[in-house]
mmCIF file of C-alpha atoms and ligand atoms in Angstrom:
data_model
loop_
_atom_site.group_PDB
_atom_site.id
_atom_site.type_symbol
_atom_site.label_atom_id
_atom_site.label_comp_id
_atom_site.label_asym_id
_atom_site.label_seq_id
_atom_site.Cartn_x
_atom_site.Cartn_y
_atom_site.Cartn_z
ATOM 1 C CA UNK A 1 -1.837 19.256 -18.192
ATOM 2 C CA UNK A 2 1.120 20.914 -16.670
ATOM 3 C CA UNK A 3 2.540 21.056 -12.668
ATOM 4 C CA UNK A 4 3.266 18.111 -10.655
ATOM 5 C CA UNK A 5 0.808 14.780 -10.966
ATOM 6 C CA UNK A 6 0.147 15.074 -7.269
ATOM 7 C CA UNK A 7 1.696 15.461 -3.740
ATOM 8 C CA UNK A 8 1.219 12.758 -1.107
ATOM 9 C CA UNK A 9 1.202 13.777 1.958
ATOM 10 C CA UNK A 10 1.849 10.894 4.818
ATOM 11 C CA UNK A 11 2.071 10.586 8.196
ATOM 12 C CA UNK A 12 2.400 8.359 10.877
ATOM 13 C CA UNK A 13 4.873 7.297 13.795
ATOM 14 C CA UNK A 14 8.292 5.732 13.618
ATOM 15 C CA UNK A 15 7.684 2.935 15.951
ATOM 16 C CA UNK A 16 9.451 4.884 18.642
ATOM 17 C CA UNK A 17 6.319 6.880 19.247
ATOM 18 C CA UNK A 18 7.816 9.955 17.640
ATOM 19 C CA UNK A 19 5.812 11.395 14.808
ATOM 20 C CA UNK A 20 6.798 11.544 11.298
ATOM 21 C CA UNK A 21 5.560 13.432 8.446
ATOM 22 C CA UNK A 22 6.718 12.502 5.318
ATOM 23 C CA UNK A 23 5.668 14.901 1.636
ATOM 24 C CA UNK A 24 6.629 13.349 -1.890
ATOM 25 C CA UNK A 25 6.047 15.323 -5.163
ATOM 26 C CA UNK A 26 5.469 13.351 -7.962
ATOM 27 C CA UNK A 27 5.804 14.377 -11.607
ATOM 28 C CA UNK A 28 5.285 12.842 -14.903
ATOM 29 C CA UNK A 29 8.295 11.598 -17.227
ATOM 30 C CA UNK A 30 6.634 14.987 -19.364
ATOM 31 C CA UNK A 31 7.266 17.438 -16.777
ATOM 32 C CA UNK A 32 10.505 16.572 -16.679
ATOM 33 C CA UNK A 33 11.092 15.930 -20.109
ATOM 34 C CA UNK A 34 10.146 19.460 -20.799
ATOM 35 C CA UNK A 35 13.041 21.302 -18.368
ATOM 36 C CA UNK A 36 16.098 20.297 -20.495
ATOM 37 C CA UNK A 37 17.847 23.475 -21.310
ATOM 38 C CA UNK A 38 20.564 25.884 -19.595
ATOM 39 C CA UNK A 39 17.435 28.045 -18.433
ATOM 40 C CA UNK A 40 16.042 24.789 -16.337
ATOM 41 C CA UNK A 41 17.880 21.393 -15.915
ATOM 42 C CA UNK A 42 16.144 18.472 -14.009
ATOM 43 C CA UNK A 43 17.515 15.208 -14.040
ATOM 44 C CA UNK A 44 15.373 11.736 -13.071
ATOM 45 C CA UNK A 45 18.205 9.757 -10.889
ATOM 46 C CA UNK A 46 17.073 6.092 -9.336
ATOM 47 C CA UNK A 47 13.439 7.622 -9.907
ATOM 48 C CA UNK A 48 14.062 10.869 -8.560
ATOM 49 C CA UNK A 49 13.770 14.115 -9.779
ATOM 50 C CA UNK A 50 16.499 17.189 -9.255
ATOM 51 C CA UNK A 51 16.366 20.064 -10.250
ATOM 52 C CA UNK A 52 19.785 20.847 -10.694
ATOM 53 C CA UNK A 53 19.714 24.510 -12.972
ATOM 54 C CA UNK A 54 21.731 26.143 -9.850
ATOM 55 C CA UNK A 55 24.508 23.450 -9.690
ATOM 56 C CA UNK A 56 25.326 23.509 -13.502
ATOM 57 C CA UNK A 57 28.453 25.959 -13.256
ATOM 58 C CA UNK A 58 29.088 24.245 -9.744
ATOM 59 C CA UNK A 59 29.492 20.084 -11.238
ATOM 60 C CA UNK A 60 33.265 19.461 -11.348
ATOM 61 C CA UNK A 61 32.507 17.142 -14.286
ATOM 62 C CA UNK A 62 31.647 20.138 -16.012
ATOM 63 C CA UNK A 63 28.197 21.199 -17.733
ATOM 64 C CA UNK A 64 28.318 19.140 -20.806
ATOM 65 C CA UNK A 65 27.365 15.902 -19.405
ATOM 66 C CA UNK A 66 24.028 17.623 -17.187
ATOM 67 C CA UNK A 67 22.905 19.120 -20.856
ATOM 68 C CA UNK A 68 23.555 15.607 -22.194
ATOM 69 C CA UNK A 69 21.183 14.021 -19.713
ATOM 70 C CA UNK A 70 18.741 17.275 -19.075
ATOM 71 C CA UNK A 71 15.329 16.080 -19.117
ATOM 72 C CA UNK A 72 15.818 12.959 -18.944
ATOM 73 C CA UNK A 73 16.922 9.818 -16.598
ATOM 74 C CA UNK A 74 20.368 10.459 -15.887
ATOM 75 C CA UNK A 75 20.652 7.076 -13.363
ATOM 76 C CA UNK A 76 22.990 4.998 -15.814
ATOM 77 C CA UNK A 77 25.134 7.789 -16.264
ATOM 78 C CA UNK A 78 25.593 8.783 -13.056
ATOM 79 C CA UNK A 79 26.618 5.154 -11.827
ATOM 80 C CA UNK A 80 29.148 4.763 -14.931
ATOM 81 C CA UNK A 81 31.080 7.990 -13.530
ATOM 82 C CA UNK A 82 31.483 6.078 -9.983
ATOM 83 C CA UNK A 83 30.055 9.195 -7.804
ATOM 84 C CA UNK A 84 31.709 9.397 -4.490
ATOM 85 C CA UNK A 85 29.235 9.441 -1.305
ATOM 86 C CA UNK A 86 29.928 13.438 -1.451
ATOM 87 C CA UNK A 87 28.387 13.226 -4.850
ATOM 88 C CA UNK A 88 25.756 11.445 -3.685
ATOM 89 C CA UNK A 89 24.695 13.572 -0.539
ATOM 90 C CA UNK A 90 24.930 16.394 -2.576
ATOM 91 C CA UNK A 91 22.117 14.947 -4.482
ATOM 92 C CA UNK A 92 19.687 16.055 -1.475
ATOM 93 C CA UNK A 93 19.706 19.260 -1.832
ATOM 94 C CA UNK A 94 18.865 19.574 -5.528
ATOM 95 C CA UNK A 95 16.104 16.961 -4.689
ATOM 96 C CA UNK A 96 11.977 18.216 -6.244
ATOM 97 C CA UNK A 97 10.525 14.933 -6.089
ATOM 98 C CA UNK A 98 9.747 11.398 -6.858
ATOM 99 C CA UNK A 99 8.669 9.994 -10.981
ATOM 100 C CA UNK A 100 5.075 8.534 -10.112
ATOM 101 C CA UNK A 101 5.707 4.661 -10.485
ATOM 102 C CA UNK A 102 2.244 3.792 -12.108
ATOM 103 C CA UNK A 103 2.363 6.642 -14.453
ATOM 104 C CA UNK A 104 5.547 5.290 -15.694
ATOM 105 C CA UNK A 105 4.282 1.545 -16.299
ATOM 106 C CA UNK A 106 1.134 2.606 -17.702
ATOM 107 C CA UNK A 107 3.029 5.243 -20.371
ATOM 108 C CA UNK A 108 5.762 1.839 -21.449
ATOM 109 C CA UNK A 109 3.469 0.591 -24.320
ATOM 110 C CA UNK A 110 4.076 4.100 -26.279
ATOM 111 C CA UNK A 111 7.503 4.133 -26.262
ATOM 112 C CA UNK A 112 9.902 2.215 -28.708
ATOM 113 C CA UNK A 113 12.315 1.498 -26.098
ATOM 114 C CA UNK A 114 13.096 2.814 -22.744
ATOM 115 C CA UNK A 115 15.011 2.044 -19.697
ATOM 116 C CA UNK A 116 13.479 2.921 -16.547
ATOM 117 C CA UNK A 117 14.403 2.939 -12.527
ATOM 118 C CA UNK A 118 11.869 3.758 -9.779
ATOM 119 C CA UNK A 119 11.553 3.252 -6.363
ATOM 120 C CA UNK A 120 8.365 0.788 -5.739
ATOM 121 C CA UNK A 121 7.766 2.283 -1.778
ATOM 122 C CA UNK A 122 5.281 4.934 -1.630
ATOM 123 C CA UNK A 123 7.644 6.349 1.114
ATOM 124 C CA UNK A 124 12.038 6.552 0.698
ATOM 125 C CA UNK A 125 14.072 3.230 1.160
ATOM 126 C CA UNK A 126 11.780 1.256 -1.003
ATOM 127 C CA UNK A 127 13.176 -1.669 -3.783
ATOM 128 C CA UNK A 128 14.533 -0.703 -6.583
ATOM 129 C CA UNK A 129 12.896 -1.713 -10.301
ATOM 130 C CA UNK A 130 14.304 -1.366 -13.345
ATOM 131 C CA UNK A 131 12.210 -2.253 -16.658
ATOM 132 C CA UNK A 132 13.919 -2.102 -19.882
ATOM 133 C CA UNK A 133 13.140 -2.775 -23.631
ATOM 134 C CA UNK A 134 16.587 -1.722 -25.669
ATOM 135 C CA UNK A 135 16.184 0.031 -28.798
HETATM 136 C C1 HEM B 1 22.962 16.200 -9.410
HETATM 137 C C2 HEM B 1 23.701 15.268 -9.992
HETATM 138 C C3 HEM B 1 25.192 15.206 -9.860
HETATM 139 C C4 HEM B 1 25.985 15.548 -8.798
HETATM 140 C C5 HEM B 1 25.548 16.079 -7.426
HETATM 141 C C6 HEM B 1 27.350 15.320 -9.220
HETATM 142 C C7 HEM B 1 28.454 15.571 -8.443
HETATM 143 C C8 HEM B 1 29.754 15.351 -8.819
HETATM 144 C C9 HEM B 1 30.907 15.518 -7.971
HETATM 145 C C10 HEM B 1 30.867 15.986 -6.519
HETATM 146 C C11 HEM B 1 31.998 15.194 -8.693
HETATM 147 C C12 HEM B 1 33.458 15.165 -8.206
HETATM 148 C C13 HEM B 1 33.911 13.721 -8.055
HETATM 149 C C14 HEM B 1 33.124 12.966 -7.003
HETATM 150 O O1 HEM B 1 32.977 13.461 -5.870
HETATM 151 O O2 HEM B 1 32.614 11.866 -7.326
HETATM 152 C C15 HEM B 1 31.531 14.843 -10.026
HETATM 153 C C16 HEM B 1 32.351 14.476 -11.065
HETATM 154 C C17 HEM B 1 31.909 14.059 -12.308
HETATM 155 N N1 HEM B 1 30.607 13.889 -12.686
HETATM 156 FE FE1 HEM B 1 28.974 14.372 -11.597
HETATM 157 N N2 HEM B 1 27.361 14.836 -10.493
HETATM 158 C C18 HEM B 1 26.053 14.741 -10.914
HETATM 159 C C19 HEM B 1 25.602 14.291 -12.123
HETATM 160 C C20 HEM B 1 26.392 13.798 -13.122
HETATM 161 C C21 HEM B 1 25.893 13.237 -14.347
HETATM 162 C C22 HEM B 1 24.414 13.065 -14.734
HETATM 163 C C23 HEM B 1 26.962 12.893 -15.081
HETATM 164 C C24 HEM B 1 26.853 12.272 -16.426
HETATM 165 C C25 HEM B 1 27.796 11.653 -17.084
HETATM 166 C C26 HEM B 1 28.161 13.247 -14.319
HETATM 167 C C27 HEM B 1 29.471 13.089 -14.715
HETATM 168 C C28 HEM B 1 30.580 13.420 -13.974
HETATM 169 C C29 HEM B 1 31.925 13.315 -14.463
HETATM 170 C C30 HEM B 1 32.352 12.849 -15.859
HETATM 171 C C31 HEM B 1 32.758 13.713 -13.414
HETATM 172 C C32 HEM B 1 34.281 13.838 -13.447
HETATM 173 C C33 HEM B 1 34.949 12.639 -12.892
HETATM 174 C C34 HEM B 1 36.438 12.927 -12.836
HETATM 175 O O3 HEM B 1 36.895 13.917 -13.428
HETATM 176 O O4 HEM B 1 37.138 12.152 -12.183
HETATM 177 N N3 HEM B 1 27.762 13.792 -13.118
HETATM 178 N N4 HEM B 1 30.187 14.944 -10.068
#
């Protein structure tokens, strides 16, 4: 199977009586496993995915460290560097989508090790997880 595992469409109101409409992609670990070259970079940050192909020339910590992480979950590595909160907002607008949380679970049993971070919320803001088995 290829394209993204689904895309959840919610809505609902804010409390306030405004409306709001909220749309997450999700994609499997595979999908973005697969776009880890020059051609296509995405990167899986706190359970997010960017695609971030168009900001490779732009990073100021050059492109060796995206290649490094392309495909993969960059979260650890992006933390170590101590982004500032420009880093961070700049995040948004490389943003695809979300790494479906049961998808990940249920795929843990076939790997050797693995260190993974995903929001639990359907919607933003939820908890953080992180499940790890080191190698
Ligand atoms: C889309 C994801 C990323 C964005 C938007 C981003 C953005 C930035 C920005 C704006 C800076 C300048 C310093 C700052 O404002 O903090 C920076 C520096 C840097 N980034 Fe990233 N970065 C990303 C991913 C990564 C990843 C995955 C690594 C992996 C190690 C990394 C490593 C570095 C390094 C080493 C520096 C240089 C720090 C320095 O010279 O002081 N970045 N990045």
């Amino acid at each position: 199977t290829s394209g993204p595992m689904a895309t959840v469409e919610a809505s609902g109101s804010d409390g306030k009586g405004r409306g709001v409409e909220t749309s997450v992609t999700y994609y499997r670990l595979e999908e973005v496993a697969k776009r880890n070259s020059p051609k296509e970079i995405w990167l899986v940050i706190h359970g997010r995915v960017y695609d971030v192909t168009r900001f490779l020339n732009e990073h100021p910590g050059g492109e060796e460290v995206l290649l490094e992480q392309a495909g993969g979950d960059a979260t650890e590595s992006f933390e170590d560097v101590g982004h500032s909160s420009d880093a961070r907002e700049m995040l948004k607008q490389y943003y695809i989508g979300d790494v479906h949380p049961l998808l990940v679970v249920l795929d843990l049993p076939h790997r050797r090790c693995y260190s993974l971070r995903f929001s639990v919320s359907l919607l933003h803001g939820g908890e953080q997880v992180l499940l790890r088995r080191p190698c």
